[in-house]
mmCIF file of C-alpha atoms in Angstrom:
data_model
loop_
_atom_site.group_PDB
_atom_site.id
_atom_site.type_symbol
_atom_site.label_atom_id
_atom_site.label_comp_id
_atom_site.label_asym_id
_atom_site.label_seq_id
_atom_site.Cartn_x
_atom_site.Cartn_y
_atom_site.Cartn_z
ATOM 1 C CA UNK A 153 103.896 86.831 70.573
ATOM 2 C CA UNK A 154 103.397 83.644 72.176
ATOM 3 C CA UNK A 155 104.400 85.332 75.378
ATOM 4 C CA UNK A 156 101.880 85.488 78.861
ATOM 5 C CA UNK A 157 100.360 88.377 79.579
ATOM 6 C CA UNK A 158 102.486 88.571 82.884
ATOM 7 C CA UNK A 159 105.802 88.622 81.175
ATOM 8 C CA UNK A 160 104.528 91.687 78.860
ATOM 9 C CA UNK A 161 103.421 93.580 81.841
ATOM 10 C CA UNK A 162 105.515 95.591 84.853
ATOM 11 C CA UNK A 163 103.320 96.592 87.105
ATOM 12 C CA UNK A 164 103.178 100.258 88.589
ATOM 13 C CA UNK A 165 102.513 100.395 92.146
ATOM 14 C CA UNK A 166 102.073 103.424 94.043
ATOM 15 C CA UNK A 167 101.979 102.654 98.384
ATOM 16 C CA UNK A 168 101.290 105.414 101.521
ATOM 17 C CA UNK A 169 103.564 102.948 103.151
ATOM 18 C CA UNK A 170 107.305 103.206 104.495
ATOM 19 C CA UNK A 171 109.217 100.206 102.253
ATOM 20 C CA UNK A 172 112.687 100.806 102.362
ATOM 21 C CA UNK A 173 115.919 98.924 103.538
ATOM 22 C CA UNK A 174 117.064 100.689 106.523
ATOM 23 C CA UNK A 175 120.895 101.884 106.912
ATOM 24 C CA UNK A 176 120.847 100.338 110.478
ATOM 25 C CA UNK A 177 119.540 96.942 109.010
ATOM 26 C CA UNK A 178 122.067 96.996 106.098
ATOM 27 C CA UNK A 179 124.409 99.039 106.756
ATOM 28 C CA UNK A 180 126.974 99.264 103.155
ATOM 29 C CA UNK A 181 125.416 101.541 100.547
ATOM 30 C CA UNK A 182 126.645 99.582 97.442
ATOM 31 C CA UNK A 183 125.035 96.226 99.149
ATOM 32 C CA UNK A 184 121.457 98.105 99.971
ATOM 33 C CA UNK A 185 121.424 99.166 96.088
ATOM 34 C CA UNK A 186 121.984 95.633 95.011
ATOM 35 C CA UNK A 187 119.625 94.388 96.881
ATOM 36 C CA UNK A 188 116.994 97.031 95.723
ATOM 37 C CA UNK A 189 117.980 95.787 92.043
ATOM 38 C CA UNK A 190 117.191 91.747 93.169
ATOM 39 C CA UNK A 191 113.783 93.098 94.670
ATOM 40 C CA UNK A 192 112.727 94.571 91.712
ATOM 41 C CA UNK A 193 113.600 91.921 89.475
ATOM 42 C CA UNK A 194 111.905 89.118 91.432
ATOM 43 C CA UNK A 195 109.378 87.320 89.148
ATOM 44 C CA UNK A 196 108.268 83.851 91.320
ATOM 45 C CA UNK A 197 107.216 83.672 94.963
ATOM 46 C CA UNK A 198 109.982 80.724 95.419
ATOM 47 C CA UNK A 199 112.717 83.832 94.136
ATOM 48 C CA UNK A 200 111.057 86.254 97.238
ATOM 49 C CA UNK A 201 110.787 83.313 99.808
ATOM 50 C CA UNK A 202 114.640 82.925 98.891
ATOM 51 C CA UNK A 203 115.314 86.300 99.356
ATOM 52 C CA UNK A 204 113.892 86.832 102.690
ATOM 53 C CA UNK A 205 115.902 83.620 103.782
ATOM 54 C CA UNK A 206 118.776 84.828 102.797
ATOM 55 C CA UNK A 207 118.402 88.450 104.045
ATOM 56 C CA UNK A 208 117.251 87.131 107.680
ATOM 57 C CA UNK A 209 120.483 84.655 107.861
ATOM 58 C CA UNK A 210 123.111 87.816 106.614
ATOM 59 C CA UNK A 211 121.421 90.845 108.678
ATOM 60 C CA UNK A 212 118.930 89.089 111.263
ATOM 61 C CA UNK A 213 115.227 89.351 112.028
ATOM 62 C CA UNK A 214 113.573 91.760 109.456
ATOM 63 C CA UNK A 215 112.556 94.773 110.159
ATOM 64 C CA UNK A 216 109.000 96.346 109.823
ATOM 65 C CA UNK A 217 109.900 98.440 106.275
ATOM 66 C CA UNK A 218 111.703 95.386 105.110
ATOM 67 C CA UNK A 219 108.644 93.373 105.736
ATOM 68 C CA UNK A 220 106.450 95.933 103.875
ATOM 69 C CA UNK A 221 108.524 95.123 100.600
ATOM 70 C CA UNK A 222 108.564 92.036 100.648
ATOM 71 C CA UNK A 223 104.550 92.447 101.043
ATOM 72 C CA UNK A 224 104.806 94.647 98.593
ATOM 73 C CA UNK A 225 106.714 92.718 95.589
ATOM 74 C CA UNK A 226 104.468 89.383 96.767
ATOM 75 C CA UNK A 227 101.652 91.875 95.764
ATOM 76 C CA UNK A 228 103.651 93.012 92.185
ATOM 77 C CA UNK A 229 103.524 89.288 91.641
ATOM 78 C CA UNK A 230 100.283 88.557 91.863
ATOM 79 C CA UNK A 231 99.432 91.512 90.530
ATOM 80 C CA UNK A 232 101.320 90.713 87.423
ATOM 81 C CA UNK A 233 100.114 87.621 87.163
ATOM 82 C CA UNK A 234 96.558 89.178 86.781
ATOM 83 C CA UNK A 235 96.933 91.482 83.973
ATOM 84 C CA UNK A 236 97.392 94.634 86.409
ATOM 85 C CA UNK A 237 99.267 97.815 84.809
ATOM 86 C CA UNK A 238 99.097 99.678 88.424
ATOM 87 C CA UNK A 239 98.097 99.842 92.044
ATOM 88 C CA UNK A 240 97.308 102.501 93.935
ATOM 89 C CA UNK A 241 97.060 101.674 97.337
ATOM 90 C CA UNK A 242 95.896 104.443 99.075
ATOM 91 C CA UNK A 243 94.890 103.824 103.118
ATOM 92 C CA UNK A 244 91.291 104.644 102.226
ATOM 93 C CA UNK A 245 90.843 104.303 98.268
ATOM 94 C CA UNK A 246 93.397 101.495 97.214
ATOM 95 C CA UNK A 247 92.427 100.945 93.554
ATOM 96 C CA UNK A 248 93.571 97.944 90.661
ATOM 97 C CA UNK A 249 94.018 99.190 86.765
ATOM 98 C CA UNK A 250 93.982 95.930 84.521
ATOM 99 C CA UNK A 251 96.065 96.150 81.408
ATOM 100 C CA UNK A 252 93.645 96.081 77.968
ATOM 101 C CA UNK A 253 95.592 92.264 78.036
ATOM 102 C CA UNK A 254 94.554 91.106 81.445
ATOM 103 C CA UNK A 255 93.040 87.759 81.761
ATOM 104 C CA UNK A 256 90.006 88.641 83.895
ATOM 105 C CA UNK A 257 87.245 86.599 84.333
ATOM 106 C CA UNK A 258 84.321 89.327 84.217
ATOM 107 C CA UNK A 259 81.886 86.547 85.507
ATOM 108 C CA UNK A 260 83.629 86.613 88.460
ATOM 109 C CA UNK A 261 84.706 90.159 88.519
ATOM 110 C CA UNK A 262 80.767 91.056 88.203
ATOM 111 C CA UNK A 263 80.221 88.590 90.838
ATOM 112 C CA UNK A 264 82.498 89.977 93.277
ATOM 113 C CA UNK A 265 81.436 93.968 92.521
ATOM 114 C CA UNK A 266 78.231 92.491 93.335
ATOM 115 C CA UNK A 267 79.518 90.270 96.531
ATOM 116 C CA UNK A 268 81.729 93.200 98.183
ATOM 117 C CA UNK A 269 79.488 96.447 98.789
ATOM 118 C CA UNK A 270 83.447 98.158 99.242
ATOM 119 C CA UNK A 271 84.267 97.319 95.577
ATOM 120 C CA UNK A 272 83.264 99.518 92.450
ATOM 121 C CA UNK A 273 84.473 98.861 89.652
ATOM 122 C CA UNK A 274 84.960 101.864 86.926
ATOM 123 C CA UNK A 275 84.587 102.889 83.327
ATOM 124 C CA UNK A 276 88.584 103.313 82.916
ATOM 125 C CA UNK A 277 88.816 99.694 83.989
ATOM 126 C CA UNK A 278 89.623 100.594 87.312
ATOM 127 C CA UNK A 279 88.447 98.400 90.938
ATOM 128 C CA UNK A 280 88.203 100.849 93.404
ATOM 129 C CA UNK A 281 87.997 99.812 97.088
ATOM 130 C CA UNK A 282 86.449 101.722 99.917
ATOM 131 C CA UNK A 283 87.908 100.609 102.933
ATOM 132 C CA UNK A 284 87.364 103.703 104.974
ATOM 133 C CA UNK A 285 90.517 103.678 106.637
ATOM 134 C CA UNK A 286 90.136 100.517 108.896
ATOM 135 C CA UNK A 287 91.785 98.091 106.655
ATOM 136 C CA UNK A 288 95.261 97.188 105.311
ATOM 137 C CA UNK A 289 95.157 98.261 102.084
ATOM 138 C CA UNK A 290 97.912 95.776 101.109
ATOM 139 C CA UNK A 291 96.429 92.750 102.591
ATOM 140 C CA UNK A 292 92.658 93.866 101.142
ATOM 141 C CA UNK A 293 94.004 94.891 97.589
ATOM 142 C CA UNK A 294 95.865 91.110 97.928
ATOM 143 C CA UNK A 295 92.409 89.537 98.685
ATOM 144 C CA UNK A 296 90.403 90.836 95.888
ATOM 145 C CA UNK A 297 93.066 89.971 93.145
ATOM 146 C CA UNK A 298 93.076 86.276 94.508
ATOM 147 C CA UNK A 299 89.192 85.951 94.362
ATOM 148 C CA UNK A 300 89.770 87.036 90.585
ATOM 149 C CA UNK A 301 91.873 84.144 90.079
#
């Protein structure tokens, strides 16, 4: 009801990779929790880029599972911002389910099925990707949902 899609729409992602928050990295329980709540209630790229700022000046460099969340929500952004209900992301078989309310071009959805010999796209409204194992399926997955922008 006057609403964008985006706002309507949290997006379910399902990863094979290790995104946590370390106890070594921060070590107080109650502070690793609220920190888990800001990362999933990050809307805007400016809100992340914040976020990593300020986590970098309190507990230093950031660490490889850190850096895989913040990869992660980036993705849940953009992913949003798409009309995407979930993402698998599989190493071989990552896959993109658009909500019945995503904005998708299907010109250049078509166009890009057509383009990419590694993306199908499905009956259930499902992208599939075959990356046979010797791609990130984070960084991939991220590609094909900025070409349908």
């Amino acid at each position: 009801k006057g609403e964008k899609v985006e706002d309507e729409i949290d997006t379910e992602i399902q990863c094979h990779l290790p995104v946590y928050l370390p106890d070594d990295y921060v070590p107080d329980t109650h502070e690793r929790l609220l920190l888990y709540k800001r990362f999933s209630t990050i809307k805007k790229t400016e809100e992340l880029d914040a976020l990593r700022t300020e986590l970098q000046d309190r507990f230093g460099p950031i660490p490889p599972t850190v850096e895989n969340l913040f990869r992660l929500v980036d993705l849940k952004i953009l992913a949003r911002s798409r009309g995407v209900i979930a993402l698998r992301l599989a190493a071989e078989w990552p896959s993109i389910e658009f909500s019945d309310l995503a904005p998708v071009n299907m010109d250049r959805l078509l166009r890009l099925v057509k383009k990419d010999r590694r993306v199908t796209l499905r009956p259930d409204n499902r992208l599939v990707l075959d990356l046979g194992g010797g791609a990130d399926s984070l960084d991939e997955t991220k590609k094909i949902l900025i070409a349908l922008g």
